[in-house]
Coordinates of C-alpha atoms in Angstrom, one line a residue:
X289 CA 140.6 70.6 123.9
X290 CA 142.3 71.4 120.6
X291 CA 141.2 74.2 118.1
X292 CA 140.9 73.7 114.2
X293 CA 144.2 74.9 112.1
X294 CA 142.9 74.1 108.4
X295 CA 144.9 73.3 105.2
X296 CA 143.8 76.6 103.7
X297 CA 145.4 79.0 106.7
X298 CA 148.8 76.5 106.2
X299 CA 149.2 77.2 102.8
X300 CA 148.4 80.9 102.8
X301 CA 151.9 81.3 104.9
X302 CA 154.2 79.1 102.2
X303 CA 154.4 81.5 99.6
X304 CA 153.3 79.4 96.9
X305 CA 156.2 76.8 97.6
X306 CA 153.1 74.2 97.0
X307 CA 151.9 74.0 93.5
X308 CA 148.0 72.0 93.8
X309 CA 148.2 69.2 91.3
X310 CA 144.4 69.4 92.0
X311 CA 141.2 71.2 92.4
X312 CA 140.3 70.4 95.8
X313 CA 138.3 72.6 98.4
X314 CA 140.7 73.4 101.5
X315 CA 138.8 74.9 104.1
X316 CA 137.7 72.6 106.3
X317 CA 140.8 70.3 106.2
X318 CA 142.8 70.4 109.7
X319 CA 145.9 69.7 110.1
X320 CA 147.6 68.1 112.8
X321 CA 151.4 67.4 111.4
X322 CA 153.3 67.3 108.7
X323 CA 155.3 63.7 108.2
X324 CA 157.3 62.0 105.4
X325 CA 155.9 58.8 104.1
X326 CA 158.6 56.3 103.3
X327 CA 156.3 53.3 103.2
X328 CA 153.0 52.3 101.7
X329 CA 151.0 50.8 104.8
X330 CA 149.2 53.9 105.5
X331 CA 146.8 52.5 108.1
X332 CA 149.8 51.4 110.4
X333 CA 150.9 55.2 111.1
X334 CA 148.2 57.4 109.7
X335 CA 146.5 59.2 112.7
X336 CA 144.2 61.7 111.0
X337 CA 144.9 65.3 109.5
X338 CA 148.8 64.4 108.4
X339 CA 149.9 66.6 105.1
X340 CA 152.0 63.5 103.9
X341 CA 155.1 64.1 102.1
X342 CA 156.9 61.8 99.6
X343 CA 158.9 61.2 97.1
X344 CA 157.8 59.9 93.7
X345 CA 160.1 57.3 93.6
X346 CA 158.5 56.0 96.7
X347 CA 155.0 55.9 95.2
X348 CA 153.5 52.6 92.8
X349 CA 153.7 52.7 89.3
X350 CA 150.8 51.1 88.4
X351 CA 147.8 53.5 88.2
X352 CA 145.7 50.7 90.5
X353 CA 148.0 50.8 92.8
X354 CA 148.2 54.4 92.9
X355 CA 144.9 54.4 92.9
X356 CA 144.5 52.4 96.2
X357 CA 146.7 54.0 97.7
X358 CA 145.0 57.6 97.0
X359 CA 141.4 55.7 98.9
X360 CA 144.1 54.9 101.7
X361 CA 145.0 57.8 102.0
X362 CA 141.5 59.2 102.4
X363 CA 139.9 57.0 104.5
X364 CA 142.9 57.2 107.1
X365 CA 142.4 60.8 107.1
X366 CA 145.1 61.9 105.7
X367 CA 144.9 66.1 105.0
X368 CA 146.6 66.6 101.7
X369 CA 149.4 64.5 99.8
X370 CA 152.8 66.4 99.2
X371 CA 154.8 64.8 95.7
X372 CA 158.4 65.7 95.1
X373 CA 159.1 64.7 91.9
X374 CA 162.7 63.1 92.0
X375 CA 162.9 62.0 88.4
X376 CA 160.9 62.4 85.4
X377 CA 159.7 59.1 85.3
X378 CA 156.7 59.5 87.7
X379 CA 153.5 61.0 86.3
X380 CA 150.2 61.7 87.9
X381 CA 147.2 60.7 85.2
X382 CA 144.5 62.9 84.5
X383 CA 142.0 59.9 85.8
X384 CA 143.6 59.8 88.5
X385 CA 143.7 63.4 89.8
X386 CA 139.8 63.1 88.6
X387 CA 139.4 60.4 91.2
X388 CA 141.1 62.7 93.8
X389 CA 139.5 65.4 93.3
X390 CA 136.0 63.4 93.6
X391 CA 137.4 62.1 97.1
X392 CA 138.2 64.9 98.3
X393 CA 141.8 64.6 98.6
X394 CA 144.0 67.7 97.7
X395 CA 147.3 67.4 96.3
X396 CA 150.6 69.3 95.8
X397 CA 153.7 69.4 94.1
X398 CA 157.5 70.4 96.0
X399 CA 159.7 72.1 93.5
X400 CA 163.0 70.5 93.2
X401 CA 164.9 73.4 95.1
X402 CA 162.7 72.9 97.9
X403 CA 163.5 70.6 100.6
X404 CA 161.2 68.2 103.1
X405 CA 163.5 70.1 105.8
X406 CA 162.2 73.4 104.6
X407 CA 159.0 73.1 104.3
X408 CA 158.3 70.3 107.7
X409 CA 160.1 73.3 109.3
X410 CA 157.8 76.4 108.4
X411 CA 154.6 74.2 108.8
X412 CA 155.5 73.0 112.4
X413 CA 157.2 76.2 113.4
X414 CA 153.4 77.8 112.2
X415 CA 151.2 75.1 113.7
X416 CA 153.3 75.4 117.4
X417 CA 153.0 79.0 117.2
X418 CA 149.2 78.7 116.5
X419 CA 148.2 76.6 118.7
X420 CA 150.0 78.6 121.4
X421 CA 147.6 81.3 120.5
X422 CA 144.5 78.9 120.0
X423 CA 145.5 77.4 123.3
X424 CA 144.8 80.7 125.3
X425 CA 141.8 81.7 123.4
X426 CA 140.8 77.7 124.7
X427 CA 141.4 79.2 128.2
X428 CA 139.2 82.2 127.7
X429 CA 136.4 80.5 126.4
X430 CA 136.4 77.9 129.3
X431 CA 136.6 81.1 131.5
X432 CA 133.6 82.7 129.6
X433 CA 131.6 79.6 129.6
X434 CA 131.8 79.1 133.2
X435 CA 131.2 83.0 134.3
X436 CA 127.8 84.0 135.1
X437 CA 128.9 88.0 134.5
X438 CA 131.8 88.6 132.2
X439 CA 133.6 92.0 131.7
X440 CA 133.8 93.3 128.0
X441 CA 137.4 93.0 128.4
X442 CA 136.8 89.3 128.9
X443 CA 136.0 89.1 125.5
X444 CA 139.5 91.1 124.2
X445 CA 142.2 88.7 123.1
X446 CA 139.5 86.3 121.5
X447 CA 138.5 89.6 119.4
X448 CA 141.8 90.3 118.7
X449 CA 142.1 86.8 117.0
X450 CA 139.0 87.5 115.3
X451 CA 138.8 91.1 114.7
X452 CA 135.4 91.6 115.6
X453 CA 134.3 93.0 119.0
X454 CA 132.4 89.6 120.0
X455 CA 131.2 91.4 123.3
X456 CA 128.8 93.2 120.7
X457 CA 127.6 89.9 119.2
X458 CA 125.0 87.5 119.6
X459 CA 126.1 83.8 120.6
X460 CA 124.4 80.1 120.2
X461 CA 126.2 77.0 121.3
X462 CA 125.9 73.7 120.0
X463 CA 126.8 70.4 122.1
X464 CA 127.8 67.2 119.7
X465 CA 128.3 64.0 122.1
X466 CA 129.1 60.6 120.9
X467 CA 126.7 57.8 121.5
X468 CA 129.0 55.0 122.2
X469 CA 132.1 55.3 124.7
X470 CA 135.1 54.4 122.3
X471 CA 138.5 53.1 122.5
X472 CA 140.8 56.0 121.9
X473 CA 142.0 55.1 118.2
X474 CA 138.3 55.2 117.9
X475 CA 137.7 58.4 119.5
X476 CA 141.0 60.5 117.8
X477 CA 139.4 59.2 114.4
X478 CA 136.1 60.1 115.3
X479 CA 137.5 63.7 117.0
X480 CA 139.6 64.3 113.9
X481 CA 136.5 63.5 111.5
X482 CA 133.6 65.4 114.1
X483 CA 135.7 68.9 114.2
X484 CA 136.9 69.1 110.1
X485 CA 133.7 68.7 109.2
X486 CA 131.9 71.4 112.1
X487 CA 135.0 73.7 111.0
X488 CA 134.0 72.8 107.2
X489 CA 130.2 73.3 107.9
X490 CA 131.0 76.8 109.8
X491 CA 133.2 78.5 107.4
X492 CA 131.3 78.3 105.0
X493 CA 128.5 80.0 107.4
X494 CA 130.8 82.6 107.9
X495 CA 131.0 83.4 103.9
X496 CA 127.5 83.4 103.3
X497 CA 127.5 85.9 106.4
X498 CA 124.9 84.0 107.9
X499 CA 127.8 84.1 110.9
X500 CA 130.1 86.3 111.7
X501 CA 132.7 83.8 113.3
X502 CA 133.2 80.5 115.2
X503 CA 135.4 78.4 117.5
X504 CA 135.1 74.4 117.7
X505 CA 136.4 72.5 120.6
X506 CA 137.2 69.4 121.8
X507 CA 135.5 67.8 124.6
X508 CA 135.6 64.8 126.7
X509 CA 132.9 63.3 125.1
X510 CA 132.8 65.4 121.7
X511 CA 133.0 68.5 120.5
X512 CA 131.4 71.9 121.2
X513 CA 130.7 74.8 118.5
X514 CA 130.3 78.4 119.6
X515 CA 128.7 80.3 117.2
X516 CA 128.8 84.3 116.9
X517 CA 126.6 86.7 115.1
X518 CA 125.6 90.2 115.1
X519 CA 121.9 90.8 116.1
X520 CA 121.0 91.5 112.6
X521 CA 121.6 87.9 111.9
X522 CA 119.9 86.8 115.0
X523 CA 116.8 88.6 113.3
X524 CA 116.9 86.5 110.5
X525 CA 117.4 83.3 112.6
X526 CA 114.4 83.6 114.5
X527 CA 112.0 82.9 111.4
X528 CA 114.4 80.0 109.5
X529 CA 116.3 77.6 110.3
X530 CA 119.9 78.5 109.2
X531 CA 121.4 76.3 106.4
X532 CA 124.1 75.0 108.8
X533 CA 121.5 73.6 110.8
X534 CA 120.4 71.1 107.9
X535 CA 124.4 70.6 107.4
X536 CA 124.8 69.4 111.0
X537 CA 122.7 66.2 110.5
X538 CA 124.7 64.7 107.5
X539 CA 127.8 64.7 109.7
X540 CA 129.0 61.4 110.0
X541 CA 131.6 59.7 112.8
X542 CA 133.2 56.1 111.8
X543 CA 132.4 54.5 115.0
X544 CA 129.3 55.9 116.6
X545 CA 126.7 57.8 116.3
X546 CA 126.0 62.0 117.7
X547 CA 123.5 63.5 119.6
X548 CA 123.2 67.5 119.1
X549 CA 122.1 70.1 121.7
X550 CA 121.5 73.5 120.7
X551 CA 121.0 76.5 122.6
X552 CA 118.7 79.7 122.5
X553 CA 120.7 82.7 120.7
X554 CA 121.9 84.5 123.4
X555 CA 124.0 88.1 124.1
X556 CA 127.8 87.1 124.1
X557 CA 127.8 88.0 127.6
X558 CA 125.1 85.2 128.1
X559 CA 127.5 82.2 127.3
X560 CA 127.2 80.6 130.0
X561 CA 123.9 80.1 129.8
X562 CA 124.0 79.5 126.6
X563 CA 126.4 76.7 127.1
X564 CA 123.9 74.9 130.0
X565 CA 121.2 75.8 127.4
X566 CA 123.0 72.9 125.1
X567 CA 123.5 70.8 127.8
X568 CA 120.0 70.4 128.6
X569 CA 119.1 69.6 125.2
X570 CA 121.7 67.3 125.0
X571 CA 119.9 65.1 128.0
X572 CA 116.8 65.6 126.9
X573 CA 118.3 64.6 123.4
X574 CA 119.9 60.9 125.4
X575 CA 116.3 60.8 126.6
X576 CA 114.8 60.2 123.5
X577 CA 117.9 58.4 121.5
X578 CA 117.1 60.8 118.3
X579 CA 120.6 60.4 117.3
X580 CA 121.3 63.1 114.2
X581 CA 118.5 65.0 114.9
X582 CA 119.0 68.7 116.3
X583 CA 117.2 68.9 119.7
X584 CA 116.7 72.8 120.2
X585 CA 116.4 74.4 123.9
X586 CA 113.7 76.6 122.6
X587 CA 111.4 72.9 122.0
X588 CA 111.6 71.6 125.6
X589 CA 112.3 74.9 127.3
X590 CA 109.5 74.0 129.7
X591 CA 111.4 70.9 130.5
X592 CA 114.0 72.8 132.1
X593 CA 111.9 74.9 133.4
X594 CA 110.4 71.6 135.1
X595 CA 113.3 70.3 136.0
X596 CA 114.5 73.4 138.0
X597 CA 111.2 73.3 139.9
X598 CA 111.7 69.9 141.0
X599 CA 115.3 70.7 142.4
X600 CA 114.6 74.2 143.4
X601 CA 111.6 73.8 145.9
X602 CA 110.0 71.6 149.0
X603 CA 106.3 71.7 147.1
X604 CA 106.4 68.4 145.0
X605 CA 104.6 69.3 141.3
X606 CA 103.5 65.4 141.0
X607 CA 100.4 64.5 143.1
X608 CA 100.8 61.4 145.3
X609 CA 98.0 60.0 143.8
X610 CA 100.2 59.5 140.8
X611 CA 102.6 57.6 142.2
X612 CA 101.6 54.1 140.8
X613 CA 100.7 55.1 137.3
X614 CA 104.4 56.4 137.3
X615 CA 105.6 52.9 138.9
X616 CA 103.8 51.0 136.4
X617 CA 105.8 50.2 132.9
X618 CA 102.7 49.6 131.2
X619 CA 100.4 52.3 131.7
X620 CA 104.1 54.8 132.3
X621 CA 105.1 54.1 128.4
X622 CA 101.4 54.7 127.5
X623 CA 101.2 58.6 128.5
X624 CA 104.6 58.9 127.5
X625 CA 104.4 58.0 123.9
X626 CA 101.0 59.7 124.3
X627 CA 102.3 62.9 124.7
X628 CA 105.5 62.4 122.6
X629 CA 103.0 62.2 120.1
X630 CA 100.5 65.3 120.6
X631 CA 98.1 63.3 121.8
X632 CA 97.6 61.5 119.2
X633 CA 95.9 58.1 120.0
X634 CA 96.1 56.8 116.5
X635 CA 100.2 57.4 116.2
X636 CA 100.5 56.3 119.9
X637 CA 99.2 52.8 119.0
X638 CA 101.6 52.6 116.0
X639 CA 104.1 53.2 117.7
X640 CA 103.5 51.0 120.9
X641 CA 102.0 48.2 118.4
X642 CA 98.7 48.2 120.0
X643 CA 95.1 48.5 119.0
X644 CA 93.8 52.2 119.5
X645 CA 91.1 50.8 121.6
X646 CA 93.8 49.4 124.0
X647 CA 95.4 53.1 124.1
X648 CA 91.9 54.5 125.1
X649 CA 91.4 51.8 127.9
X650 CA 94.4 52.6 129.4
X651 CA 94.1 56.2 129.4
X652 CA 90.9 55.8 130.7
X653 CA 92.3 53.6 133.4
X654 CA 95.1 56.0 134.1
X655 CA 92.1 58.6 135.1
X656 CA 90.2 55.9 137.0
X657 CA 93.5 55.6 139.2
X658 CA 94.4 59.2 139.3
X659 CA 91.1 61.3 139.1
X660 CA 92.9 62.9 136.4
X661 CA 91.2 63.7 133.0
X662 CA 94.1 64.2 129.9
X663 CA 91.4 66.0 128.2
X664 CA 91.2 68.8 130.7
X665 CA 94.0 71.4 130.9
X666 CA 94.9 71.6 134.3
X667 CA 95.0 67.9 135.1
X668 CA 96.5 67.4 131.6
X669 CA 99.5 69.8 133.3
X670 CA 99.9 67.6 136.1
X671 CA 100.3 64.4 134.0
X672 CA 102.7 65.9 131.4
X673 CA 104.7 67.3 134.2
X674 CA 104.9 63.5 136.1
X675 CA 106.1 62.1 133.0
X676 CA 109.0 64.8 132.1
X677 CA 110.0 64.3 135.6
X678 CA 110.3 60.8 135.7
X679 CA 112.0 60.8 132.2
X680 CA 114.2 63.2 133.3
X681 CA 114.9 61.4 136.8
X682 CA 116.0 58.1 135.0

């Protein structure tokens, strides 16, 4: 698991040693190293999150050339281009910073009195010493995810990072998982592009105030997002959706696509239920393959309320009698789309490609097998329950 160090907090310790040649946002732009580039064939070493250093004598001439080189750049992930100008010869066009500016790609000038060991020096002495820090905040979240009563003091040296008392705030996790198992070029590309965007998407949260702070993580399979507000903000969560919500959907990964889980809002002292509240809606989310769609624990609460029941106690919720509607695909995929679809008998037979009719016959032969009636509340229950539990059994 590795935390987010982003251009803007890089820059704000060099003392204006880097003059921006552009007008390029910075926050949400992580860096991972700092290199010298002394060839052209970017995709052969670029890994993702590099500030790239180089010497204009090193770069093309031709403003084509440059210009490919600039899309290289980008699309390899590159954080931010570093120029030292060795000679007067080299100039940066105005179309061309333009076209960097629209691709998002910041770049900087090196005065002449500074050197590449200077500057490689302050950055990687900065980025060790952060991630030292960032590395035991990891190991206090883990500790707070996993503990079902935490101590206020639990909370102290990720406040101190902060400086906000986070025991006092309100927490919501979100749970992003990729689709596809990747090779692992795939999946550093994909990591690298999945956290600078959630850290992007999230700072800007925090100043619209609409949060009062963040961490993103690495996981196995993706990343994780714990979000912190004061419970004046939960207030005005709990009639909108917050902006960063919508945000969330555009992200995109190179190689696969995300599923999203999202927890209740819960006390800080709650995380760890928070955290199994977005991994619930993460199954439920590989359930129903709705790949960039938000699935919220608050829409399929009852399904984990379900679930528990099932694995909690002796007294089976599913009737016996319902054992062969459940073992049959046909008739199975029928009350599932059914109620996937608030009953609806006209959207069920879109969906399914069959004639309303047909979805009425076999409804009606699902309560000729059963002696359960979907149109009556309590039976309705027991069929709704059958099919959550077999969904969530597979």
């Amino acid at each position: 698991m590795i935390f987010i160090i982003d251009l803007k907090f890089v820059l704000g310790h060099q003392h204006n040693r880097l003059i921006a040649i552009n007008a390029v946002a910075l926050e949400g732009k992580p860096v991972s190293s700092i290199t010298i580039m002394d060839n052209l064939s970017v995709h052969q070493w670029l890994r993702g999150g590099e500030m790239v250093l180089v010497g204009s004598h090193t770069l093309p001439r031709e403003n084509n050339q440059l210009r490919e080189l600039l899309t290289e750049l980008q699309q390899n992930h590159a954080c931010c281009l570093i120029i030292k100008y060795i000679n007067n010869s080299f100039e940066l066009f105005p179309n061309l910073i333009k076209f960097s500016e629209k691709i998002g790609l910041p770049i900087f000038r090196l005065p002449k009195q500074t050197t590449y060991l200077e500057i490689m020096n302050d950055v990687n002495t900065l980025l060790f010493r952060e991630r030292q820090s960032r590395h035991l905040a990891m190991l206090d979240l883990i500790h707070l995810l996993k503990t079902d009563n935490p101590l206020d003091q639990d909370f102290d040296y990720l406040s101190s990072l902060k400086n906000i008392d986070l025991y006092k705030q309100d927490v919501q996790v979100v749970q992003i998982i990729f689709h596809a198992t990747l090779t692992p070029s795939q999946r550093v590309r994909d990591l690298y592009s999945l956290t600078g965007q959630l850290h992007t998407i999230f700072t800007t949260a925090v100043h619209q105030a609409t949060l009062s702070t963040y961490f993103v993580i690495e996981t196995a399979s993706g990343a994780m997002a714990i979000l912190f507000m004061a419970p004046r903000q939960r207030k005005d969560k709990l009639s909108t959706i917050p902006p960063y919500f919508r945000s969330l959907t555009q992200i995109q990964a190179a190689y696969t696509d995300l599923y999203f889980g999202v927890s209740d809002i819960q006390p800080a002292r709650q995380l760890q239920t928070a955290n199994q509240e977005a991994s619930f809606s993460i199954k439920v989310a590989k359930l129903f393959n709705p790949q960039k769609k938000l699935i919220l624990f608050h829409d399929v609460a009852l399904w984990s309320m379900i679930n528990n029941a099932q694995q909690s106690t002796s007294t089976k919720l599913i009737p016996m009698r319902l054992k062969d509607i459940l073992q049959n695909p046909e008739l199975f995929k029928t009350l599932r789309v059914f109620f996937q679809n608030n009953e609806s008998v006209k959207n069920t037979s879109r969906i399914l490609y069959t004639h309303p009719n047909t979805i009425r016959y076999r409804l009606k032969e699902i309560m000729l097998k059963t002696g359960l009636d979907y149109r009556k509340t309590d039976d309705k229950f027991y069929l709704y329950v059958a099919v959550i539990t077999k969904m969530l059994n597979q």
